[in-house]
Amino acid sequence: MTRRSLQYAPKDVNLLVNHGILANQLGHGEEAIRSWKQAIALDGSQVIAYLYTAGELDREGKPEAAIPYYVMFLNKVAQAGADSRPPAHNLVAIVLRLAQCQVQAGPPDQAEQTYELARKISAEAGETKMESAASVSTAELEAGLGKTRQALQLYQHALKLDSQLSDAPTTAIDSYSYGLFLRDSGLSPELAY
């Protein structure tokens, strides 16, 4: 239906975004990406088209291609007024996806900065669970880079945040990750246990 409508209104940006959504839902990822990119080319203020493009490229296992679209989305959001921004929880989730793409595509210093942004937004918004998740993700990255001291501090910070939540599964997962980190770092097995 939207394909036919686009024959009559090929420069209708909203129609292009909606066509991309429908194409994506029907499993036509490449067509969806083309439609969203066309919408962006016609109207760079179509913030959601950046996010949809990034998300689909990310889902397809193309982190390097997704990164610029996540960054453009976040830049547009930063330029928008506070009233126009998505809720902090959603925004942090997007920042964490960007960081994961940066981890996969390299170099790690960009991912470190992005994780720090996620932690900062979470802390400022009082999103304790998201701040904990960002701290654990950062700790995992730091541990992988051999930055044991930084990773140790981040894990401990995450566990402190977890203690403020009444979320036993999250606390258990973070505690287990911390235990693995302690074990893999060559610290005392008793401490890890």
mmCIF file of C-alpha atoms in Angstrom:
data_model
loop_
_atom_site.group_PDB
_atom_site.id
_atom_site.type_symbol
_atom_site.label_atom_id
_atom_site.label_comp_id
_atom_site.label_asym_id
_atom_site.label_seq_id
_atom_site.Cartn_x
_atom_site.Cartn_y
_atom_site.Cartn_z
ATOM 1 C CA MET A 1 0.000 0.000 0.000
ATOM 2 C CA THR A 2 2.710 2.519 0.923
ATOM 3 C CA ARG A 3 4.738 1.489 -2.127
ATOM 4 C CA ARG A 4 1.871 2.532 -4.383
ATOM 5 C CA SER A 5 1.365 5.769 -2.440
ATOM 6 C CA LEU A 6 5.047 6.594 -2.873
ATOM 7 C CA GLN A 7 4.562 6.537 -6.662
ATOM 8 C CA TYR A 8 2.279 9.567 -6.249
ATOM 9 C CA ALA A 9 4.155 11.260 -3.410
ATOM 10 C CA PRO A 10 7.818 10.154 -3.606
ATOM 11 C CA LYS A 11 8.992 13.070 -1.466
ATOM 12 C CA ASP A 12 6.511 12.639 1.365
ATOM 13 C CA VAL A 13 8.916 12.186 4.264
ATOM 14 C CA ASN A 14 6.342 10.781 6.682
ATOM 15 C CA LEU A 15 5.219 8.289 4.053
ATOM 16 C CA LEU A 16 8.842 7.226 3.500
ATOM 17 C CA VAL A 17 9.345 6.671 7.236
ATOM 18 C CA ASN A 18 6.096 4.681 7.469
ATOM 19 C CA HIS A 19 6.988 2.674 4.369
ATOM 20 C CA GLY A 20 10.302 1.788 6.020
ATOM 21 C CA ILE A 21 8.503 0.630 9.160
ATOM 22 C CA LEU A 22 6.140 -1.593 7.154
ATOM 23 C CA ALA A 23 8.937 -2.980 4.989
ATOM 24 C CA ASN A 24 10.931 -3.785 8.112
ATOM 25 C CA GLN A 25 7.977 -5.534 9.747
ATOM 26 C CA LEU A 26 7.600 -7.654 6.616
ATOM 27 C CA GLY A 27 11.268 -8.668 6.767
ATOM 28 C CA HIS A 28 12.533 -6.369 4.009
ATOM 29 C CA GLY A 29 15.351 -4.718 5.924
ATOM 30 C CA GLU A 30 17.234 -3.333 2.937
ATOM 31 C CA GLU A 31 14.096 -1.718 1.533
ATOM 32 C CA ALA A 32 13.363 -0.245 4.961
ATOM 33 C CA ILE A 33 16.856 1.211 5.230
ATOM 34 C CA ARG A 34 16.618 2.711 1.738
ATOM 35 C CA SER A 35 13.304 4.331 2.609
ATOM 36 C CA TRP A 36 14.585 5.791 5.890
ATOM 37 C CA LYS A 37 17.769 7.058 4.243
ATOM 38 C CA GLN A 38 15.667 8.733 1.570
ATOM 39 C CA ALA A 39 13.537 10.375 4.266
ATOM 40 C CA ILE A 40 16.707 11.643 5.976
ATOM 41 C CA ALA A 41 18.068 12.981 2.685
ATOM 42 C CA LEU A 42 14.843 14.925 2.116
ATOM 43 C CA ASP A 43 14.458 16.142 5.693
ATOM 44 C CA GLY A 44 17.380 15.848 8.100
ATOM 45 C CA SER A 45 15.095 16.644 11.020
ATOM 46 C CA GLN A 46 13.435 13.208 10.792
ATOM 47 C CA VAL A 47 15.082 12.097 14.035
ATOM 48 C CA ILE A 48 13.260 8.772 14.241
ATOM 49 C CA ALA A 49 14.518 7.762 10.781
ATOM 50 C CA TYR A 50 18.112 7.935 12.080
ATOM 51 C CA LEU A 51 17.197 5.657 14.970
ATOM 52 C CA TYR A 52 15.302 3.175 12.786
ATOM 53 C CA THR A 53 18.215 3.018 10.334
ATOM 54 C CA ALA A 54 20.745 2.505 13.114
ATOM 55 C CA GLY A 55 18.609 -0.165 14.751
ATOM 56 C CA GLU A 56 18.138 -2.173 11.584
ATOM 57 C CA LEU A 57 21.831 -1.977 10.630
ATOM 58 C CA ASP A 58 22.695 -3.027 14.184
ATOM 59 C CA ARG A 59 20.224 -5.923 14.016
ATOM 60 C CA GLU A 60 21.757 -7.042 10.704
ATOM 61 C CA GLY A 61 25.183 -7.270 12.364
ATOM 62 C CA LYS A 62 26.596 -4.116 10.747
ATOM 63 C CA PRO A 63 27.774 -2.181 13.799
ATOM 64 C CA GLU A 64 30.207 0.008 11.880
ATOM 65 C CA ALA A 65 27.421 1.169 9.547
ATOM 66 C CA ALA A 66 25.008 1.680 12.462
ATOM 67 C CA ILE A 67 27.338 3.908 14.510
ATOM 68 C CA PRO A 68 26.968 7.120 12.442
ATOM 69 C CA TYR A 69 23.179 6.854 12.536
ATOM 70 C CA TYR A 70 23.133 6.359 16.312
ATOM 71 C CA VAL A 71 25.487 9.349 16.657
ATOM 72 C CA MET A 72 23.354 11.526 14.354
ATOM 73 C CA PHE A 73 20.231 10.540 16.297
ATOM 74 C CA LEU A 74 21.869 11.454 19.616
ATOM 75 C CA ASN A 75 23.165 14.745 18.202
ATOM 76 C CA LYS A 76 19.666 15.661 17.028
ATOM 77 C CA VAL A 77 18.230 14.730 20.432
ATOM 78 C CA ALA A 78 20.892 16.822 22.190
ATOM 79 C CA GLN A 79 19.969 19.827 20.025
ATOM 80 C CA ALA A 80 16.274 19.418 20.792
ATOM 81 C CA GLY A 81 14.817 21.013 23.861
ATOM 82 C CA ALA A 82 14.477 18.983 27.044
ATOM 83 C CA ASP A 83 10.727 18.662 26.400
ATOM 84 C CA SER A 84 11.361 16.976 23.048
ATOM 85 C CA ARG A 85 13.761 14.329 24.313
ATOM 86 C CA PRO A 86 12.769 10.715 24.858
ATOM 87 C CA PRO A 87 12.552 9.490 28.451
ATOM 88 C CA ALA A 88 15.972 9.010 30.064
ATOM 89 C CA HIS A 89 15.462 5.237 30.314
ATOM 90 C CA ASN A 90 14.937 4.970 26.538
ATOM 91 C CA LEU A 91 17.761 7.377 25.774
ATOM 92 C CA VAL A 92 20.229 5.420 27.917
ATOM 93 C CA ALA A 93 19.198 2.179 26.180
ATOM 94 C CA ILE A 94 20.057 3.780 22.829
ATOM 95 C CA VAL A 95 23.394 5.086 24.128
ATOM 96 C CA LEU A 96 24.208 1.577 25.394
ATOM 97 C CA ARG A 97 23.416 0.109 21.941
ATOM 98 C CA LEU A 98 25.795 2.654 20.386
ATOM 99 C CA ALA A 99 28.485 1.639 22.873
ATOM 100 C CA GLN A 100 27.986 -2.043 22.018
ATOM 101 C CA CYS A 101 28.407 -1.233 18.317
ATOM 102 C CA GLN A 102 31.574 0.692 19.142
ATOM 103 C CA VAL A 103 32.902 -2.275 21.134
ATOM 104 C CA GLN A 104 32.279 -4.541 18.138
ATOM 105 C CA ALA A 105 33.701 -2.127 15.559
ATOM 106 C CA GLY A 106 36.499 -0.647 17.682
ATOM 107 C CA PRO A 107 38.382 1.307 18.893
ATOM 108 C CA PRO A 108 37.547 0.816 22.565
ATOM 109 C CA ASP A 109 38.178 4.435 23.631
ATOM 110 C CA GLN A 110 35.017 5.569 21.849
ATOM 111 C CA ALA A 111 33.000 2.882 23.613
ATOM 112 C CA GLU A 112 34.458 3.946 26.971
ATOM 113 C CA GLN A 113 33.294 7.535 26.365
ATOM 114 C CA THR A 114 29.855 6.373 25.278
ATOM 115 C CA TYR A 115 29.439 4.131 28.319
ATOM 116 C CA GLU A 116 30.435 7.098 30.493
ATOM 117 C CA LEU A 117 27.721 9.163 28.781
ATOM 118 C CA ALA A 118 25.167 6.449 29.568
ATOM 119 C CA ARG A 119 26.259 6.408 33.206
ATOM 120 C CA LYS A 120 26.044 10.211 33.423
ATOM 121 C CA ILE A 121 22.567 10.433 31.876
ATOM 122 C CA SER A 122 21.346 7.626 34.135
ATOM 123 C CA ALA A 123 22.746 9.206 37.291
ATOM 124 C CA GLU A 124 21.320 12.641 36.462
ATOM 125 C CA ALA A 125 17.887 11.162 35.731
ATOM 126 C CA GLY A 126 17.866 8.924 38.800
ATOM 127 C CA GLU A 127 17.705 5.805 36.623
ATOM 128 C CA THR A 128 19.501 3.547 39.093
ATOM 129 C CA LYS A 129 18.940 0.301 37.193
ATOM 130 C CA MET A 130 20.213 1.808 33.938
ATOM 131 C CA GLU A 131 23.222 3.325 35.711
ATOM 132 C CA SER A 132 24.008 -0.111 37.133
ATOM 133 C CA ALA A 133 23.724 -1.709 33.688
ATOM 134 C CA ALA A 134 25.988 0.951 32.184
ATOM 135 C CA SER A 135 28.503 0.470 35.005
ATOM 136 C CA VAL A 136 28.625 -3.306 34.500
ATOM 137 C CA SER A 137 29.003 -2.896 30.737
ATOM 138 C CA THR A 138 31.829 -0.422 31.257
ATOM 139 C CA ALA A 139 33.448 -2.750 33.798
ATOM 140 C CA GLU A 140 33.342 -5.625 31.304
ATOM 141 C CA LEU A 141 35.021 -3.445 28.689
ATOM 142 C CA GLU A 142 37.672 -2.227 31.127
ATOM 143 C CA ALA A 143 38.353 -5.782 32.293
ATOM 144 C CA GLY A 144 38.808 -6.850 28.682
ATOM 145 C CA LEU A 145 41.326 -4.041 28.216
ATOM 146 C CA GLY A 146 43.270 -5.179 31.277
ATOM 147 C CA LYS A 147 42.190 -2.172 33.361
ATOM 148 C CA THR A 148 41.515 -4.254 36.452
ATOM 149 C CA ARG A 149 41.398 -1.393 38.948
ATOM 150 C CA GLN A 150 38.837 0.597 36.947
ATOM 151 C CA ALA A 151 36.764 -2.522 36.337
ATOM 152 C CA LEU A 152 36.823 -3.389 40.039
ATOM 153 C CA GLN A 153 35.526 0.073 40.979
ATOM 154 C CA LEU A 154 32.779 -0.067 38.347
ATOM 155 C CA TYR A 155 31.589 -3.523 39.422
ATOM 156 C CA GLN A 156 31.495 -2.415 43.044
ATOM 157 C CA HIS A 157 29.582 0.741 42.083
ATOM 158 C CA ALA A 158 27.049 -1.352 40.155
ATOM 159 C CA LEU A 159 26.539 -3.661 43.124
ATOM 160 C CA LYS A 160 26.064 -0.651 45.411
ATOM 161 C CA LEU A 161 23.391 0.643 43.016
ATOM 162 C CA ASP A 162 21.799 -2.812 42.868
ATOM 163 C CA SER A 163 21.456 -2.791 46.662
ATOM 164 C CA GLN A 164 19.133 0.220 46.286
ATOM 165 C CA LEU A 165 16.836 -1.727 43.973
ATOM 166 C CA SER A 166 14.440 -4.471 44.879
ATOM 167 C CA ASP A 167 15.437 -6.466 41.815
ATOM 168 C CA ALA A 168 16.919 -9.789 42.900
ATOM 169 C CA PRO A 169 17.541 -11.128 39.363
ATOM 170 C CA THR A 170 19.593 -8.074 38.356
ATOM 171 C CA THR A 171 21.567 -8.206 41.602
ATOM 172 C CA ALA A 172 22.247 -11.921 41.106
ATOM 173 C CA ILE A 173 23.433 -11.447 37.515
ATOM 174 C CA ASP A 174 25.692 -8.542 38.445
ATOM 175 C CA SER A 175 27.089 -10.438 41.445
ATOM 176 C CA TYR A 176 27.823 -13.444 39.236
ATOM 177 C CA SER A 177 29.557 -11.225 36.656
ATOM 178 C CA TYR A 178 31.593 -9.659 39.434
ATOM 179 C CA GLY A 179 32.572 -13.098 40.729
ATOM 180 C CA LEU A 180 33.701 -14.165 37.253
ATOM 181 C CA PHE A 181 35.712 -10.969 36.940
ATOM 182 C CA LEU A 182 37.421 -11.624 40.295
ATOM 183 C CA ARG A 183 38.176 -15.216 39.302
ATOM 184 C CA ASP A 184 39.462 -14.273 35.845
ATOM 185 C CA SER A 185 41.590 -11.464 37.276
ATOM 186 C CA GLY A 186 43.592 -14.009 39.271
ATOM 187 C CA LEU A 187 42.333 -12.852 42.636
ATOM 188 C CA SER A 188 41.722 -15.239 45.485
ATOM 189 C CA PRO A 189 39.187 -17.980 44.600
ATOM 190 C CA GLU A 190 37.674 -17.504 48.062
ATOM 191 C CA LEU A 191 37.099 -13.811 47.292
ATOM 192 C CA ALA A 192 35.525 -14.668 43.971
ATOM 193 C CA TYR A 193 33.272 -17.223 45.664
#
